[in-house]
Structures are given as structure tokens and as C-alpha cells.
Amino acid sequence: MKNAAFLMMIAGILMCASFALAASTPEQMAEKIHWFGQATVKIEMDGKSLYVDPLQLEKDDPADFIFITHAHEDHFSPNDIRKVMKDTTVFFAPKDVAETLQKQFEKATVIAVEPGMKREQDGFTVEVVPAYNVVKTKFHPKANNWVGYIFTTDGVRIYHSGDTERIPEMKEIACDIALLPLGQTYTMNSVQEAADAALDVKAKIAIPIHYGLYEGKTEDADAFAALLKDKMMVVIKTNE
């Protein structure tokens, strides 16, 4: 009996150790996030490629999943989607975009989303959260039900905010990695607001996006990092 108990204890320790070795840290997951300018990112998870808002892509790495945050042409680009989609690509998009996707890609699997939805999908979880303006309301009205996403993979929560200002719902979000727009024209009202949003969502790592093309400038990323110094890690990605 003692031997059996001892063997069971050893087996339990080995199982826990294997889980610990398999789990990713936020720092490790941050290395698997690639930024292509504007709000376009590719996340590598469990051997699959997940794109958010593909735009101006120069590489044609195939996508297993494509997530669209809203209907604006710098986020929903059918031409860029064609570069990376394959027969089995699964799309997630707000209702208005989902309808257009289904018309343009009739055979595609398209899942219409809205804030509050949660779905288990092939080894990861996706939560759909609101994204809207509270000041510059004409750009991203709350009534449109446009979205951001939280992806949970290997115990790490990655928040892609979509096009948004700092909104009250952010205080209900807890994430490990936050991808936030630096804006000032269409999204956040200031770099300070983006930094405050990173604190609202309790991120361990913040990655600035949505700057240097239609709004914001490259120096804003350095300002963002300075504002969050000693509060969290900021990873400034090079546009790939």
C-alpha cells in the first residue's frame, strides 16, 4: 500500500510538472504575436495561425482563423483576406461584416459575433467585447455592436481592443497581454488615455497598435512605454 501511494504521489508530481512545462508565460506568448501595421496582427497558437483585421499584407501565410473587428476598410479588406484564407479558414465578425463575408466567400464558415459572446474553438477560447467611441461617436458608434476580442490560449489571455476609446467596460476585463490603439484621431483621444486603458484591463504586457498610418505617429509608442514604465512591460513591435 505504501509503495502504491508513493507511486501515485510521484505520478501526480510528474503530471503537475508536465502541465507547468507545457504552459506558456505572457512573455512567451508576446513573442508569438506579429504586428503588420494598423490593427493587423497574427497570433501563433498551438500550431494554428490567427489573424485579426488583415490589411496590406505582403506575406501570404495561410490563416486558420480570421477575426474582423468592424466594417471600416482599414480593418475589413477582402483583398487581403484572399491572400491568407484557405478552404478551411473560419471567420469571426460582427453581424454587418459577417453578412458581407458570406456573400463574397459563399463556401466559407462565417460566425457572426456580438459583445458578450464566448466560444470554445479548437483549443482556445474567444470572448467578444465591445469597442466604440464615447467622444468621437460618429466613427465607431456603440449601436453598431462592433467588437474587440479576448483570446485565451495555454492559460494566457490576449486582448485585441479593436477600434475604441477608453470605455467603462474595460474595467471588467482582465488580460495578460493588451493590444491597444494609440489613436488620437479615430480611436483613443491621447496616448495617456491608451495607457490608462492598459491599466484598466490589468495587463501584464501592453503592445501598442493602430498608429503610424492613418493616425498617430511612431514616437507615440515611445511615449506610451514611458507612461507605463514601472507599471507593466511594453513591447513595441516592428511592423512586419
Short mmCIF file of C-alpha atoms in Angstrom, two decimals:
data_model
loop_
_atom_site.label_atom_id
_atom_site.label_comp_id
_atom_site.label_asym_id
_atom_site.label_seq_id
_atom_site.Cartn_x
_atom_site.Cartn_y
_atom_site.Cartn_z
CA MET A 1 0.00 0.00 0.00
CA LYS A 2 2.81 2.37 0.89
CA ASN A 3 4.52 1.65 -2.42
CA ALA A 4 1.28 2.25 -4.31
CA ALA A 5 0.71 5.55 -2.51
CA PHE A 6 4.28 6.60 -3.19
CA LEU A 7 3.94 5.78 -6.89
CA MET A 8 0.68 7.73 -7.09
CA MET A 9 2.35 10.71 -5.44
CA ILE A 10 5.25 10.57 -7.93
CA ALA A 11 2.80 10.30 -10.83
CA GLY A 12 0.94 13.36 -9.56
CA ILE A 13 4.14 15.36 -9.26
CA LEU A 14 5.18 14.40 -12.79
CA MET A 15 1.75 15.33 -14.15
CA CYS A 16 1.88 18.75 -12.49
CA ALA A 17 5.39 19.25 -13.80
CA SER A 18 4.30 18.40 -17.33
CA PHE A 19 1.47 20.95 -17.12
CA ALA A 20 3.89 23.58 -15.85
CA LEU A 21 6.31 22.88 -18.70
CA ALA A 22 3.51 22.98 -21.29
CA ALA A 23 2.00 26.28 -20.09
CA SER A 24 3.13 29.47 -21.78
CA THR A 25 4.06 32.67 -20.00
CA PRO A 26 2.74 36.04 -21.21
CA GLU A 27 6.29 36.88 -22.29
CA GLN A 28 6.46 33.73 -24.42
CA MET A 29 3.07 34.42 -25.99
CA ALA A 30 4.05 38.02 -26.76
CA GLU A 31 6.81 36.64 -28.98
CA LYS A 32 4.15 34.80 -30.99
CA ILE A 33 2.27 38.00 -31.79
CA HIS A 34 3.23 39.67 -35.06
CA TRP A 35 2.15 43.20 -36.00
CA PHE A 36 1.75 44.20 -39.65
CA GLY A 37 0.75 47.82 -39.14
CA GLN A 38 -2.58 49.46 -38.28
CA ALA A 39 -4.58 46.90 -36.24
CA THR A 40 -3.38 43.84 -38.15
CA VAL A 41 -1.86 41.11 -36.02
CA LYS A 42 -1.12 37.42 -36.43
CA ILE A 43 -1.07 35.22 -33.34
CA GLU A 44 0.51 31.79 -33.40
CA MET A 45 -1.18 29.37 -31.05
CA ASP A 46 -0.95 25.59 -30.85
CA GLY A 47 0.29 25.28 -34.41
CA LYS A 48 -2.50 27.45 -35.80
CA SER A 49 -2.41 30.97 -37.23
CA LEU A 50 -4.99 33.52 -36.16
CA TYR A 51 -5.28 36.89 -37.92
CA VAL A 52 -7.10 39.98 -36.71
CA ASP A 53 -8.10 42.63 -39.30
CA PRO A 54 -5.67 41.60 -42.09
CA LEU A 55 -4.58 44.65 -44.12
CA GLN A 56 -1.77 45.43 -46.58
CA LEU A 57 -0.24 42.01 -46.16
CA GLU A 58 2.97 41.33 -48.05
CA LYS A 59 3.20 37.70 -46.92
CA ASP A 60 0.64 35.04 -47.75
CA ASP A 61 0.98 32.87 -44.66
CA PRO A 62 -2.31 30.93 -44.55
CA ALA A 63 -4.83 31.68 -41.81
CA ASP A 64 -6.70 29.08 -39.80
CA PHE A 65 -8.88 31.79 -38.28
CA ILE A 66 -9.62 35.38 -39.30
CA PHE A 67 -11.25 37.79 -36.85
CA ILE A 68 -12.67 41.11 -38.05
CA THR A 69 -13.45 43.85 -35.52
CA HIS A 70 -15.58 46.16 -37.68
CA ALA A 71 -16.55 47.25 -41.17
CA HIS A 72 -14.09 50.09 -41.88
CA GLU A 73 -11.90 49.40 -44.90
CA ASP A 74 -8.67 49.59 -42.89
CA HIS A 75 -9.93 46.62 -40.86
CA PHE A 76 -12.08 44.71 -43.31
CA SER A 77 -10.13 44.20 -46.54
CA PRO A 78 -11.45 41.37 -48.74
CA ASN A 79 -8.38 41.64 -50.99
CA ASP A 80 -6.07 40.96 -48.06
CA ILE A 81 -8.34 38.23 -46.77
CA ARG A 82 -7.94 36.45 -50.11
CA LYS A 83 -4.17 36.44 -49.64
CA VAL A 84 -4.31 34.34 -46.48
CA MET A 85 -7.61 32.46 -46.45
CA LYS A 86 -7.85 28.78 -47.32
CA ASP A 87 -10.79 26.44 -47.77
CA THR A 88 -10.92 25.63 -44.06
CA THR A 89 -10.44 29.16 -42.68
CA VAL A 90 -13.04 30.08 -40.07
CA PHE A 91 -14.18 33.71 -39.85
CA PHE A 92 -15.50 35.64 -36.86
CA ALA A 93 -17.04 39.07 -37.47
CA PRO A 94 -19.79 41.44 -36.32
CA LYS A 95 -23.13 40.85 -38.00
CA ASP A 96 -22.79 43.53 -40.71
CA VAL A 97 -19.35 42.27 -41.73
CA ALA A 98 -20.39 38.62 -41.43
CA GLU A 99 -23.18 39.16 -43.95
CA THR A 100 -20.77 40.71 -46.45
CA LEU A 101 -18.21 37.96 -45.88
CA GLN A 102 -20.79 35.26 -46.56
CA LYS A 103 -21.78 36.93 -49.83
CA GLN A 104 -18.20 37.33 -51.02
CA PHE A 105 -16.96 33.94 -49.81
CA GLU A 106 -20.02 31.74 -50.14
CA LYS A 107 -18.38 28.50 -49.05
CA ALA A 108 -16.59 29.98 -46.04
CA THR A 109 -17.50 29.23 -42.44
CA VAL A 110 -18.54 32.59 -41.00
CA ILE A 111 -19.55 33.09 -37.37
CA ALA A 112 -21.43 36.30 -36.60
CA VAL A 113 -20.49 37.75 -33.22
CA GLU A 114 -21.66 40.44 -30.84
CA PRO A 115 -20.41 41.75 -27.49
CA GLY A 116 -20.93 39.25 -24.69
CA MET A 117 -20.44 36.11 -26.75
CA LYS A 118 -17.98 33.42 -25.68
CA ARG A 119 -16.93 30.37 -27.66
CA GLU A 120 -14.55 27.43 -27.31
CA GLN A 121 -12.76 26.89 -30.60
CA ASP A 122 -10.11 24.28 -31.42
CA GLY A 123 -8.04 24.56 -28.26
CA PHE A 124 -8.59 28.23 -27.44
CA THR A 125 -11.39 30.40 -26.10
CA VAL A 126 -12.63 33.60 -27.70
CA GLU A 127 -14.63 36.22 -25.82
CA VAL A 128 -16.26 39.09 -27.69
CA VAL A 129 -16.17 42.51 -26.03
CA PRO A 130 -17.49 45.94 -27.03
CA ALA A 131 -15.44 48.52 -28.94
CA TYR A 132 -16.78 52.03 -29.52
CA ASN A 133 -16.21 55.76 -29.15
CA VAL A 134 -17.58 57.77 -26.25
CA VAL A 135 -16.34 61.16 -27.53
CA LYS A 136 -15.89 60.81 -31.30
CA THR A 137 -19.08 58.79 -31.56
CA LYS A 138 -19.57 59.16 -35.31
CA PHE A 139 -16.55 56.95 -36.05
CA HIS A 140 -17.46 53.85 -34.05
CA PRO A 141 -20.99 54.14 -32.62
CA LYS A 142 -21.84 51.81 -29.76
CA ALA A 143 -25.08 50.89 -31.53
CA ASN A 144 -23.10 49.22 -34.33
CA ASN A 145 -22.09 46.40 -31.98
CA TRP A 146 -18.53 46.41 -33.29
CA VAL A 147 -16.08 44.47 -31.24
CA GLY A 148 -12.76 43.57 -29.72
CA TYR A 149 -11.68 40.05 -28.82
CA ILE A 150 -10.07 38.24 -25.89
CA PHE A 151 -8.26 35.05 -26.84
CA THR A 152 -7.29 32.58 -24.13
CA THR A 153 -4.70 30.00 -25.08
CA ASP A 154 -2.45 27.93 -22.84
CA GLY A 155 -3.60 29.94 -19.83
CA VAL A 156 -2.69 33.32 -21.36
CA ARG A 157 -5.36 35.96 -22.11
CA ILE A 158 -4.72 38.23 -25.11
CA TYR A 159 -6.98 41.27 -25.59
CA HIS A 160 -7.26 42.93 -29.01
CA SER A 161 -9.35 46.01 -28.36
CA GLY A 162 -10.49 46.80 -31.89
CA ASP A 163 -11.12 50.46 -32.67
CA THR A 164 -12.20 52.00 -29.41
CA GLU A 165 -11.71 54.78 -26.93
CA ARG A 166 -11.24 54.04 -23.24
CA ILE A 167 -14.66 52.67 -22.33
CA PRO A 168 -16.18 51.69 -18.95
CA GLU A 169 -16.33 48.00 -19.90
CA MET A 170 -12.53 47.84 -19.91
CA LYS A 171 -12.51 47.77 -16.11
CA GLU A 172 -14.37 44.45 -16.30
CA ILE A 173 -11.61 42.91 -18.45
CA ALA A 174 -8.60 41.08 -17.06
CA CYS A 175 -5.90 40.10 -19.53
CA ASP A 176 -2.23 39.22 -19.68
CA ILE A 177 -1.48 40.96 -22.98
CA ALA A 178 -3.33 44.03 -24.27
CA LEU A 179 -3.14 45.27 -27.87
CA LEU A 180 -4.38 48.86 -27.79
CA PRO A 181 -4.71 51.66 -30.36
CA LEU A 182 -2.72 54.83 -29.77
CA GLY A 183 -5.16 56.71 -31.94
CA GLN A 184 -5.95 60.37 -31.30
CA THR A 185 -7.97 60.83 -34.49
CA TYR A 186 -10.37 57.90 -34.69
CA THR A 187 -9.70 55.89 -31.53
CA MET A 188 -8.11 56.97 -28.24
CA ASN A 189 -8.11 60.70 -27.53
CA SER A 190 -4.50 60.69 -26.33
CA VAL A 191 -1.57 58.39 -25.64
CA GLN A 192 -2.32 58.91 -21.94
CA GLU A 193 -5.82 57.52 -22.50
CA ALA A 194 -4.35 54.42 -24.13
CA ALA A 195 -2.00 53.95 -21.16
CA ASP A 196 -4.92 54.32 -18.75
CA ALA A 197 -6.82 51.69 -20.75
CA ALA A 198 -3.89 49.29 -20.37
CA LEU A 199 -4.15 49.75 -16.60
CA ASP A 200 -7.93 49.31 -16.70
CA VAL A 201 -7.63 45.87 -18.28
CA LYS A 202 -4.93 44.88 -15.79
CA ALA A 203 -2.46 43.85 -18.47
CA LYS A 204 0.95 42.45 -17.67
CA ILE A 205 2.19 43.33 -21.15
CA ALA A 206 0.92 46.11 -23.42
CA ILE A 207 1.52 46.21 -27.17
CA PRO A 208 0.63 49.47 -28.97
CA ILE A 209 -1.09 49.19 -32.36
CA HIS A 210 -3.10 51.41 -34.74
CA TYR A 211 -0.58 54.21 -35.13
CA GLY A 212 1.73 55.47 -37.84
CA LEU A 213 -0.62 55.04 -40.82
CA TYR A 214 -3.94 56.90 -40.66
CA GLU A 215 -3.49 58.32 -37.18
CA GLY A 216 -0.75 58.74 -34.63
CA LYS A 217 2.99 58.70 -35.20
CA THR A 218 5.80 56.30 -34.39
CA GLU A 219 7.01 58.46 -31.49
CA ASP A 220 3.69 57.81 -29.75
CA ALA A 221 4.77 54.24 -29.00
CA ASP A 222 7.78 55.52 -27.04
CA ALA A 223 5.53 57.92 -25.14
CA PHE A 224 3.16 55.04 -24.36
CA ALA A 225 6.04 52.97 -22.99
CA ALA A 226 7.27 55.88 -20.86
CA LEU A 227 3.83 56.37 -19.32
CA LEU A 228 3.67 52.71 -18.30
CA LYS A 229 7.24 52.41 -17.08
CA ASP A 230 7.42 50.51 -13.76
CA LYS A 231 3.73 49.58 -14.16
CA MET A 232 3.89 46.88 -16.83
CA MET A 233 6.04 45.67 -19.68
CA VAL A 234 5.52 47.42 -23.02
CA VAL A 235 6.55 45.58 -26.17
CA ILE A 236 6.87 47.82 -29.22
CA LYS A 237 6.55 45.57 -32.24
CA THR A 238 8.29 46.27 -35.53
CA ASN A 239 5.89 46.45 -38.45
CA GLU A 240 6.43 43.17 -40.33
#
